[in-house]
């Protein structure tokens, strides 16, 4: 019997807590530790953070709930679930849902291919902080340049990272994913808290908090607002069925709403804590916050090197980055694998190896050519995830049956009915419109001069 299957043939999470850790492990990733701080830096700090929080509430949470309930009610992979819950609809509804399901699987495949390359860079810098790989003469900038510029080294670490991901997913939902995430997430939070205490002593904490939490609306742009919305998707792992897939391994749907709040809250808190730590280090060194994508790999390692006890901090930080990337990458592979297991009867172990191997191969393309990396990153995060999210919102709000729709609100007490109505209004009218705005902006149809 497969692990945790309880005789039904399908795997389940061992506990609700395990599910919340696995799902927040999916959400907390490079998006939180690498991307959120640098886009916050680029878009001016506090006001951007406030808009981002609004996006998590207005778009992220309603979509999170939609994905969880679709997965839970259907008990299937993303494509199977979308098809099952819209099987009573007309051709157009069914085709639209099927399209979103297929695009979700393709997104998981493509995102993991380049995500793994970045995960590999984190492993490289972990070795650098251990002094087992020497830092280049010219510091982190040169070290990173040599790493990203060498397809052999990048491919080596990409291979190590993919092997880590495959080995967990192959062991199953309960024995693999849940068990590993139940260790990674507490470790990650522990490291983050230690780093927070550390920056409390080394200075920069006040400036960092002021930068993140004191909004200056004159710095906010329409562009920043749409970037915040797009990021809310990526960081919460929405739009490609990761939460559909994880939700499908739940045993009961009665508390799905509350679980969604937990996942979104953990993701947001961890992003804010990571931002607090990173900007404290940056401000303590008198640097500017808008360093862009190189913030984590280029700016920080040099700053760590100048700080008291900086080596331990560097080790902790890159371990944190590896843990975050690893638990997210696991969910990316699981979305694709669940499809082949559920719909084509592939065995989990063989499937993980075969699909992981194929993803690895595409990833080598990203390790060799930065254009491939940029293209896949832009295609998936700018278009595929928002489009997938828009269709999932339409399916949850308009297409699926009312009894499927309200299932997760049933044990939330008297407020349940009110919440269900509020959610329905948002998912029907607000979420699709906002997501469409992001897509049009990314296509440069909406512009901000
Ligand atoms: N949420 C992850 C991050 O913030 O890094 C990325 C991600 C994982 C996106 C899984 C989508 C997904 F299905």
GROMACS .gro file of C-alpha atoms and ligand atoms in nm:
model
  462
    1UNK     CA    1   0.000   0.000   0.000
    2UNK     CA    2   0.138   0.344  -0.078
    3UNK     CA    3   0.231   0.552   0.222
    4UNK     CA    4  -0.053   0.710   0.415
    5UNK     CA    5  -0.310   0.583   0.166
    6UNK     CA    6  -0.543   0.436   0.429
    7UNK     CA    7  -0.655   0.171   0.191
    8UNK     CA    8  -0.813   0.412  -0.057
    9UNK     CA    9  -0.519   0.381  -0.294
   10UNK     CA   10  -0.448   0.752  -0.276
   11UNK     CA   11  -0.192   0.908  -0.045
   12UNK     CA   12  -0.290   1.146   0.231
   13UNK     CA   13  -0.115   1.381   0.467
   14UNK     CA   14  -0.047   1.232   0.809
   15UNK     CA   15  -0.185   1.537   0.989
   16UNK     CA   16  -0.327   1.881   0.923
   17UNK     CA   17  -0.019   2.032   1.074
   18UNK     CA   18   0.198   1.832   0.834
   19UNK     CA   19  -0.012   1.958   0.544
   20UNK     CA   20   0.021   2.320   0.658
   21UNK     CA   21   0.398   2.282   0.684
   22UNK     CA   22   0.422   2.121   0.341
   23UNK     CA   23   0.198   2.382   0.178
   24UNK     CA   24   0.374   2.672   0.344
   25UNK     CA   25   0.700   2.503   0.242
   26UNK     CA   26   0.575   2.532  -0.114
   27UNK     CA   27   0.484   2.896  -0.068
   28UNK     CA   28   0.799   3.001   0.118
   29UNK     CA   29   1.077   2.987  -0.136
   30UNK     CA   30   1.317   3.192  -0.343
   31UNK     CA   31   1.022   3.427  -0.391
   32UNK     CA   32   1.036   3.520  -0.023
   33UNK     CA   33   1.405   3.528   0.053
   34UNK     CA   34   1.545   3.637  -0.282
   35UNK     CA   35   1.276   3.816  -0.480
   36UNK     CA   36   1.054   3.990  -0.225
   37UNK     CA   37   1.339   4.186  -0.063
   38UNK     CA   38   1.485   4.302  -0.391
   39UNK     CA   39   1.159   4.413  -0.550
   40UNK     CA   40   1.064   4.589  -0.227
   41UNK     CA   41   1.401   4.763  -0.246
   42UNK     CA   42   1.346   4.860  -0.607
   43UNK     CA   43   0.993   4.988  -0.557
   44UNK     CA   44   1.066   5.203  -0.254
   45UNK     CA   45   0.978   5.004   0.059
   46UNK     CA   46   0.679   5.056   0.289
   47UNK     CA   47   0.411   5.164   0.043
   48UNK     CA   48   0.496   4.870  -0.182
   49UNK     CA   49   0.474   4.636   0.117
   50UNK     CA   50   0.130   4.773   0.203
   51UNK     CA   51   0.000   4.721  -0.149
   52UNK     CA   52   0.150   4.374  -0.151
   53UNK     CA   53  -0.033   4.289   0.172
   54UNK     CA   54  -0.356   4.413   0.012
   55UNK     CA   55  -0.290   4.187  -0.288
   56UNK     CA   56  -0.235   3.885  -0.065
   57UNK     CA   57  -0.570   3.953   0.101
   58UNK     CA   58  -0.774   4.041  -0.208
   59UNK     CA   59  -0.629   3.805  -0.464
   60UNK     CA   60  -0.398   3.563  -0.290
   61UNK     CA   61  -0.626   3.432  -0.018
   62UNK     CA   62  -0.937   3.392  -0.236
   63UNK     CA   63  -0.732   3.205  -0.496
   64UNK     CA   64  -0.559   2.995  -0.234
   65UNK     CA   65  -0.896   2.887  -0.106
   66UNK     CA   66  -1.020   2.817  -0.460
   67UNK     CA   67  -0.724   2.593  -0.534
   68UNK     CA   68  -0.746   2.407  -0.206
   69UNK     CA   69  -1.115   2.337  -0.235
   70UNK     CA   70  -1.089   2.226  -0.598
   71UNK     CA   71  -0.813   1.982  -0.509
   72UNK     CA   72  -0.981   1.859  -0.194
   73UNK     CA   73  -1.322   1.806  -0.350
   74UNK     CA   74  -1.185   1.629  -0.656
   75UNK     CA   75  -0.906   1.432  -0.486
   76UNK     CA   76  -0.703   1.443  -0.804
   77UNK     CA   77  -0.410   1.608  -0.978
   78UNK     CA   78  -0.465   1.956  -1.120
   79UNK     CA   79  -0.583   1.851  -1.467
   80UNK     CA   80  -0.800   1.568  -1.336
   81UNK     CA   81  -0.948   1.795  -1.068
   82UNK     CA   82  -1.032   2.078  -1.306
   83UNK     CA   83  -1.195   1.833  -1.544
   84UNK     CA   84  -1.387   1.648  -1.275
   85UNK     CA   85  -1.541   1.951  -1.108
   86UNK     CA   86  -1.647   2.109  -1.436
   87UNK     CA   87  -1.771   1.790  -1.604
   88UNK     CA   88  -2.132   1.917  -1.582
   89UNK     CA   89  -2.043   2.235  -1.773
   90UNK     CA   90  -2.073   2.304  -2.142
   91UNK     CA   91  -1.784   2.247  -2.381
   92UNK     CA   92  -1.642   2.591  -2.330
   93UNK     CA   93  -1.625   2.559  -1.952
   94UNK     CA   94  -1.471   2.214  -1.977
   95UNK     CA   95  -1.215   2.320  -2.235
   96UNK     CA   96  -1.119   2.625  -2.035
   97UNK     CA   97  -1.068   2.420  -1.719
   98UNK     CA   98  -0.874   2.152  -1.902
   99UNK     CA   99  -0.655   2.420  -2.055
  100UNK     CA  100  -0.576   2.567  -1.712
  101UNK     CA  101  -0.494   2.219  -1.583
  102UNK     CA  102  -0.257   2.147  -1.868
  103UNK     CA  103  -0.096   2.485  -1.840
  104UNK     CA  104  -0.047   2.424  -1.466
  105UNK     CA  105   0.144   2.104  -1.536
  106UNK     CA  106   0.353   2.277  -1.802
  107UNK     CA  107   0.422   2.563  -1.559
  108UNK     CA  108   0.543   2.324  -1.290
  109UNK     CA  109   0.773   2.160  -1.540
  110UNK     CA  110   0.918   2.485  -1.675
  111UNK     CA  111   0.943   2.677  -1.346
  112UNK     CA  112   1.128   2.394  -1.175
  113UNK     CA  113   1.380   2.379  -1.460
  114UNK     CA  114   1.519   2.727  -1.388
  115UNK     CA  115   1.424   2.741  -1.020
  116UNK     CA  116   1.661   2.449  -0.968
  117UNK     CA  117   1.947   2.643  -1.126
  118UNK     CA  118   1.900   2.920  -0.868
  119UNK     CA  119   1.867   2.658  -0.593
  120UNK     CA  120   2.202   2.526  -0.716
  121UNK     CA  121   2.358   2.873  -0.688
  122UNK     CA  122   2.245   2.882  -0.325
  123UNK     CA  123   2.426   2.552  -0.266
  124UNK     CA  124   2.740   2.694  -0.428
  125UNK     CA  125   2.732   2.999  -0.199
  126UNK     CA  126   2.673   2.774   0.098
  127UNK     CA  127   3.006   2.605   0.020
  128UNK     CA  128   3.165   2.945  -0.034
  129UNK     CA  129   3.048   3.058   0.310
  130UNK     CA  130   3.194   2.740   0.458
  131UNK     CA  131   3.523   2.840   0.291
  132UNK     CA  132   3.527   2.509   0.107
  133UNK     CA  133   3.507   2.699  -0.219
  134UNK     CA  134   3.722   3.012  -0.217
  135UNK     CA  135   3.563   3.350  -0.273
  136UNK     CA  136   3.706   3.516  -0.588
  137UNK     CA  137   3.958   3.800  -0.547
  138UNK     CA  138   3.701   4.056  -0.658
  139UNK     CA  139   3.449   3.942  -0.394
  140UNK     CA  140   3.096   3.813  -0.434
  141UNK     CA  141   3.035   3.997  -0.760
  142UNK     CA  142   3.316   3.809  -0.928
  143UNK     CA  143   3.229   3.483  -0.753
  144UNK     CA  144   2.872   3.505  -0.875
  145UNK     CA  145   2.980   3.610  -1.224
  146UNK     CA  146   3.210   3.309  -1.248
  147UNK     CA  147   2.935   3.078  -1.124
  148UNK     CA  148   2.656   3.202  -1.351
  149UNK     CA  149   2.904   3.230  -1.636
  150UNK     CA  150   3.024   2.870  -1.606
  151UNK     CA  151   2.763   2.629  -1.735
  152UNK     CA  152   2.961   2.337  -1.598
  153UNK     CA  153   2.960   2.459  -1.239
  154UNK     CA  154   2.600   2.579  -1.261
  155UNK     CA  155   2.496   2.243  -1.408
  156UNK     CA  156   2.679   2.055  -1.136
  157UNK     CA  157   2.485   2.233  -0.860
  158UNK     CA  158   2.164   2.217  -1.057
  159UNK     CA  159   2.212   1.839  -1.071
  160UNK     CA  160   2.270   1.819  -0.696
  161UNK     CA  161   1.961   2.029  -0.629
  162UNK     CA  162   1.739   1.822  -0.860
  163UNK     CA  163   1.866   1.503  -0.696
  164UNK     CA  164   1.760   1.641  -0.357
  165UNK     CA  165   1.414   1.721  -0.492
  166UNK     CA  166   1.363   1.389  -0.670
  167UNK     CA  167   1.475   1.186  -0.369
  168UNK     CA  168   1.206   1.343  -0.151
  169UNK     CA  169   0.917   1.332  -0.397
  170UNK     CA  170   0.994   0.971  -0.490
  171UNK     CA  171   0.935   0.866  -0.130
  172UNK     CA  172   0.576   0.982  -0.135
  173UNK     CA  173   0.341   1.240   0.006
  174UNK     CA  174   0.357   1.136   0.368
  175UNK     CA  175   0.697   0.965   0.397
  176UNK     CA  176   0.871   1.206   0.163
  177UNK     CA  177   0.717   1.550   0.127
  178UNK     CA  178   0.547   1.583   0.464
  179UNK     CA  179   0.834   1.435   0.662
  180UNK     CA  180   1.100   1.652   0.500
  181UNK     CA  181   0.895   1.974   0.508
  182UNK     CA  182   0.813   1.913   0.874
  183UNK     CA  183   1.185   1.941   0.941
  184UNK     CA  184   1.279   2.207   0.689
  185UNK     CA  185   1.014   2.461   0.787
  186UNK     CA  186   1.088   2.476   1.162
  187UNK     CA  187   1.462   2.484   1.083
  188UNK     CA  188   1.404   2.768   0.839
  189UNK     CA  189   1.202   2.969   1.089
  190UNK     CA  190   1.463   2.900   1.358
  191UNK     CA  191   1.750   3.025   1.140
  192UNK     CA  192   1.553   3.334   1.046
  193UNK     CA  193   1.484   3.418   1.411
  194UNK     CA  194   1.851   3.374   1.502
  195UNK     CA  195   1.949   3.606   1.215
  196UNK     CA  196   1.692   3.856   1.336
  197UNK     CA  197   1.840   3.860   1.685
  198UNK     CA  198   2.187   3.894   1.532
  199UNK     CA  199   2.097   4.202   1.326
  200UNK     CA  200   1.942   4.344   1.643
  201UNK     CA  201   2.298   4.366   1.774
  202UNK     CA  202   2.484   4.465   1.460
  203UNK     CA  203   2.271   4.768   1.381
  204UNK     CA  204   2.055   4.865   1.088
  205UNK     CA  205   1.742   4.708   1.236
  206UNK     CA  206   1.567   5.040   1.299
  207UNK     CA  207   1.641   5.167   0.950
  208UNK     CA  208   1.528   4.837   0.803
  209UNK     CA  209   1.197   4.840   0.990
  210UNK     CA  210   1.136   5.201   0.894
  211UNK     CA  211   1.209   5.120   0.530
  212UNK     CA  212   0.972   4.823   0.524
  213UNK     CA  213   0.692   4.950   0.743
  214UNK     CA  214   0.679   5.329   0.709
  215UNK     CA  215   0.492   5.382   0.384
  216UNK     CA  216   0.591   5.674   0.164
  217UNK     CA  217   0.319   5.687  -0.096
  218UNK     CA  218   0.507   5.932  -0.313
  219UNK     CA  219   0.733   5.640  -0.400
  220UNK     CA  220   0.451   5.413  -0.509
  221UNK     CA  221   0.390   5.369  -0.880
  222UNK     CA  222   0.122   5.187  -1.078
  223UNK     CA  223   0.401   4.966  -1.200
  224UNK     CA  224   0.495   4.881  -0.841
  225UNK     CA  225   0.133   4.796  -0.760
  226UNK     CA  226   0.106   4.550  -1.048
  227UNK     CA  227   0.444   4.403  -0.964
  228UNK     CA  228   0.313   4.347  -0.610
  229UNK     CA  229   0.009   4.170  -0.746
  230UNK     CA  230   0.213   3.948  -0.976
  231UNK     CA  231   0.445   3.864  -0.691
  232UNK     CA  232   0.154   3.768  -0.465
  233UNK     CA  233   0.084   3.487  -0.710
  234UNK     CA  234   0.432   3.355  -0.734
  235UNK     CA  235   0.507   3.370  -0.366
  236UNK     CA  236   0.188   3.190  -0.265
  237UNK     CA  237   0.246   2.920  -0.531
  238UNK     CA  238  -0.081   3.007  -0.704
  239UNK     CA  239  -0.197   2.976  -1.063
  240UNK     CA  240  -0.057   2.636  -1.151
  241UNK     CA  241  -0.236   2.398  -0.920
  242UNK     CA  242   0.030   2.342  -0.654
  243UNK     CA  243  -0.237   2.403  -0.393
  244UNK     CA  244  -0.487   2.195  -0.591
  245UNK     CA  245  -0.243   1.906  -0.581
  246UNK     CA  246  -0.153   1.948  -0.213
  247UNK     CA  247  -0.522   2.002  -0.127
  248UNK     CA  248  -0.607   1.675  -0.300
  249UNK     CA  249  -0.416   1.482  -0.031
  250UNK     CA  250  -0.629   1.627   0.250
  251UNK     CA  251  -0.869   1.393   0.420
  252UNK     CA  252  -1.143   1.642   0.499
  253UNK     CA  253  -1.244   1.974   0.351
  254UNK     CA  254  -1.405   2.128   0.655
  255UNK     CA  255  -1.119   2.356   0.757
  256UNK     CA  256  -0.972   2.445   0.426
  257UNK     CA  257  -1.043   2.815   0.471
  258UNK     CA  258  -0.853   2.833   0.794
  259UNK     CA  259  -0.563   2.631   0.651
  260UNK     CA  260  -0.537   2.877   0.363
  261UNK     CA  261  -0.509   3.166   0.608
  262UNK     CA  262  -0.229   2.987   0.791
  263UNK     CA  263  -0.034   2.923   0.472
  264UNK     CA  264  -0.069   3.280   0.348
  265UNK     CA  265   0.014   3.422   0.691
  266UNK     CA  266   0.328   3.210   0.730
  267UNK     CA  267   0.442   3.300   0.381
  268UNK     CA  268   0.390   3.671   0.441
  269UNK     CA  269   0.552   3.675   0.785
  270UNK     CA  270   0.857   3.489   0.657
  271UNK     CA  271   0.896   3.726   0.362
  272UNK     CA  272   0.878   4.025   0.596
  273UNK     CA  273   1.126   3.872   0.840
  274UNK     CA  274   1.368   3.790   0.557
  275UNK     CA  275   1.332   4.146   0.428
  276UNK     CA  276   1.394   4.284   0.777
  277UNK     CA  277   1.716   4.083   0.817
  278UNK     CA  278   1.847   4.159   0.468
  279UNK     CA  279   1.782   4.534   0.480
  280UNK     CA  280   1.928   4.559   0.830
  281UNK     CA  281   2.254   4.416   0.691
  282UNK     CA  282   2.235   4.648   0.390
  283UNK     CA  283   2.163   4.964   0.594
  284UNK     CA  284   2.420   4.881   0.862
  285UNK     CA  285   2.681   4.887   0.585
  286UNK     CA  286   2.548   5.219   0.458
  287UNK     CA  287   2.439   5.069   0.126
  288UNK     CA  288   2.134   5.146  -0.087
  289UNK     CA  289   1.840   4.902  -0.082
  290UNK     CA  290   1.770   4.897  -0.457
  291UNK     CA  291   2.043   4.654  -0.564
  292UNK     CA  292   1.804   4.444  -0.774
  293UNK     CA  293   1.827   4.069  -0.841
  294UNK     CA  294   2.193   4.060  -0.732
  295UNK     CA  295   2.100   4.163  -0.376
  296UNK     CA  296   2.128   3.814  -0.230
  297UNK     CA  297   2.413   3.668  -0.432
  298UNK     CA  298   2.623   3.977  -0.502
  299UNK     CA  299   2.565   4.234  -0.228
  300UNK     CA  300   2.503   4.023   0.081
  301UNK     CA  301   2.803   3.783   0.076
  302UNK     CA  302   3.044   4.080   0.072
  303UNK     CA  303   2.860   4.243   0.359
  304UNK     CA  304   2.859   3.920   0.559
  305UNK     CA  305   3.235   3.898   0.512
  306UNK     CA  306   3.277   4.237   0.683
  307UNK     CA  307   3.052   4.162   0.980
  308UNK     CA  308   3.156   4.018   1.315
  309UNK     CA  309   3.073   3.646   1.307
  310UNK     CA  310   2.983   3.698   0.946
  311UNK     CA  311   3.089   3.353   0.837
  312UNK     CA  312   2.831   3.184   1.060
  313UNK     CA  313   2.571   3.432   0.938
  314UNK     CA  314   2.654   3.353   0.576
  315UNK     CA  315   2.630   2.981   0.642
  316UNK     CA  316   2.294   3.026   0.815
  317UNK     CA  317   2.162   3.252   0.545
  318UNK     CA  318   2.245   3.025   0.253
  319UNK     CA  319   2.116   2.723   0.440
  320UNK     CA  320   1.793   2.916   0.482
  321UNK     CA  321   1.785   2.987   0.110
  322UNK     CA  322   1.849   2.621   0.023
  323UNK     CA  323   1.575   2.498   0.259
  324UNK     CA  324   1.327   2.749   0.122
  325UNK     CA  325   1.405   2.663  -0.240
  326UNK     CA  326   1.404   2.290  -0.174
  327UNK     CA  327   1.059   2.270  -0.015
  328UNK     CA  328   0.914   2.482  -0.297
  329UNK     CA  329   1.082   2.280  -0.570
  330UNK     CA  330   0.931   1.965  -0.418
  331UNK     CA  331   0.583   2.103  -0.479
  332UNK     CA  332   0.668   2.200  -0.837
  333UNK     CA  333   0.772   1.843  -0.915
  334UNK     CA  334   0.472   1.703  -0.728
  335UNK     CA  335   0.226   1.893  -0.950
  336UNK     CA  336   0.370   1.728  -1.261
  337UNK     CA  337   0.421   1.387  -1.104
  338UNK     CA  338   0.069   1.372  -0.955
  339UNK     CA  339  -0.067   1.412  -1.307
  340UNK     CA  340   0.132   1.119  -1.443
  341UNK     CA  341   0.055   0.903  -1.139
  342UNK     CA  342  -0.318   0.983  -1.130
  343UNK     CA  343  -0.395   0.996  -1.500
  344UNK     CA  344  -0.141   0.757  -1.651
  345UNK     CA  345  -0.079   0.513  -1.368
  346UNK     CA  346   0.295   0.577  -1.355
  347UNK     CA  347   0.460   0.454  -1.036
  348UNK     CA  348   0.578   0.731  -0.806
  349UNK     CA  349   0.940   0.623  -0.783
  350UNK     CA  350   0.995   0.573  -1.155
  351UNK     CA  351   0.788   0.876  -1.241
  352UNK     CA  352   0.987   1.104  -1.011
  353UNK     CA  353   1.308   0.991  -1.173
  354UNK     CA  354   1.183   1.016  -1.531
  355UNK     CA  355   1.005   1.348  -1.497
  356UNK     CA  356   1.273   1.492  -1.270
  357UNK     CA  357   1.529   1.384  -1.530
  358UNK     CA  358   1.340   1.556  -1.810
  359UNK     CA  359   1.312   1.874  -1.603
  360UNK     CA  360   1.681   1.853  -1.526
  361UNK     CA  361   1.756   1.842  -1.898
  362UNK     CA  362   1.555   2.156  -1.973
  363UNK     CA  363   1.724   2.317  -1.672
  364UNK     CA  364   2.065   2.254  -1.826
  365UNK     CA  365   1.947   2.486  -2.104
  366UNK     CA  366   1.893   2.759  -1.843
  367UNK     CA  367   2.231   2.689  -1.686
  368UNK     CA  368   2.405   2.720  -2.024
  369UNK     CA  369   2.214   3.011  -2.179
  370UNK     CA  370   2.092   3.296  -1.964
  371UNK     CA  371   1.848   3.383  -2.243
  372UNK     CA  372   1.669   3.051  -2.189
  373UNK     CA  373   1.656   3.126  -1.818
  374UNK     CA  374   1.510   3.474  -1.871
  375UNK     CA  375   1.265   3.354  -2.133
  376UNK     CA  376   1.125   3.073  -1.917
  377UNK     CA  377   1.113   3.295  -1.609
  378UNK     CA  378   0.925   3.569  -1.797
  379UNK     CA  379   0.689   3.327  -1.973
  380UNK     CA  380   0.585   3.141  -1.660
  381UNK     CA  381   0.572   3.411  -1.395
  382UNK     CA  382   0.440   3.691  -1.616
  383UNK     CA  383   0.190   3.500  -1.826
  384UNK     CA  384   0.128   3.136  -1.739
  385UNK     CA  385   0.071   3.173  -1.363
  386UNK     CA  386  -0.158   3.479  -1.390
  387UNK     CA  387  -0.353   3.325  -1.679
  388UNK     CA  388  -0.385   2.996  -1.492
  389UNK     CA  389  -0.493   3.185  -1.180
  390UNK     CA  390  -0.754   3.378  -1.374
  391UNK     CA  391  -0.908   3.061  -1.514
  392UNK     CA  392  -0.899   2.889  -1.174
  393UNK     CA  393  -1.081   3.192  -1.028
  394UNK     CA  394  -1.343   3.173  -1.303
  395UNK     CA  395  -1.382   2.798  -1.253
  396UNK     CA  396  -1.416   2.831  -0.874
  397UNK     CA  397  -1.647   3.133  -0.892
  398UNK     CA  398  -1.867   3.047  -1.187
  399UNK     CA  399  -1.823   2.692  -1.310
  400UNK     CA  400  -1.806   2.445  -1.023
  401UNK     CA  401  -2.121   2.335  -0.839
  402UNK     CA  402  -2.240   2.543  -0.538
  403UNK     CA  403  -2.200   2.250  -0.298
  404UNK     CA  404  -1.837   2.210  -0.402
  405UNK     CA  405  -1.786   2.581  -0.369
  406UNK     CA  406  -1.898   2.626  -0.009
  407UNK     CA  407  -1.763   2.299   0.132
  408UNK     CA  408  -1.458   2.447   0.303
  409UNK     CA  409  -1.661   2.710   0.489
  410UNK     CA  410  -1.892   2.468   0.666
  411UNK     CA  411  -1.723   2.441   1.003
  412UNK     CA  412  -1.622   2.801   1.043
  413UNK     CA  413  -1.930   2.872   1.258
  414UNK     CA  414  -2.179   3.154   1.209
  415UNK     CA  415  -1.927   3.363   1.021
  416UNK     CA  416  -1.897   3.085   0.763
  417UNK     CA  417  -2.194   3.196   0.555
  418UNK     CA  418  -2.076   3.555   0.553
  419UNK     CA  419  -1.721   3.453   0.457
  420UNK     CA  420  -1.850   3.227   0.182
  421UNK     CA  421  -2.051   3.512   0.031
  422UNK     CA  422  -1.765   3.760   0.058
  423UNK     CA  423  -1.531   3.509  -0.104
  424UNK     CA  424  -1.776   3.445  -0.387
  425UNK     CA  425  -1.811   3.814  -0.467
  426UNK     CA  426  -1.434   3.862  -0.468
  427UNK     CA  427  -1.352   3.551  -0.670
  428UNK     CA  428  -1.621   3.627  -0.927
  429UNK     CA  429  -1.572   3.997  -0.981
  430UNK     CA  430  -1.253   4.125  -0.822
  431UNK     CA  431  -0.985   3.858  -0.866
  432UNK     CA  432  -1.029   3.796  -1.241
  433UNK     CA  433  -1.026   4.169  -1.316
  434UNK     CA  434  -0.714   4.238  -1.112
  435UNK     CA  435  -0.535   3.941  -1.261
  436UNK     CA  436  -0.629   4.052  -1.611
  437UNK     CA  437  -0.476   4.390  -1.529
  438UNK     CA  438  -0.148   4.216  -1.440
  439UNK     CA  439  -0.147   4.020  -1.764
  440UNK     CA  440  -0.217   4.331  -1.973
  441UNK     CA  441   0.055   4.518  -1.788
  442UNK     CA  442   0.307   4.242  -1.847
  443UNK     CA  443   0.208   4.240  -2.214
  444UNK     CA  444   0.277   4.613  -2.207
  445UNK     CA  445  -0.080   4.691  -2.308
  446UNK     CA  446  -0.119   4.886  -1.983
  447UNK     CA  447   0.167   5.129  -1.944
  448UNK     CA  448   0.282   5.371  -1.679
  449UNK     CA  449   0.483   5.664  -1.803
  450LIG     N1  450   0.619   3.003  -0.400
  450LIG     C1  451   0.752   2.974  -0.445
  450LIG     C2  452   0.843   3.089  -0.408
  450LIG     O1  453   0.797   3.189  -0.352
  450LIG     O2  454   0.962   3.080  -0.433
  450LIG     C3  455   0.760   2.948  -0.593
  450LIG     C4  456   0.656   2.854  -0.644
  450LIG     C5  457   0.649   2.725  -0.594
  450LIG     C6  458   0.566   2.895  -0.740
  450LIG     C7  459   0.550   2.639  -0.637
  450LIG     C8  460   0.467   2.812  -0.785
  450LIG     C9  461   0.460   2.684  -0.732
  450LIG     F1  462   0.366   2.604  -0.772
   0.00000   0.00000   0.00000
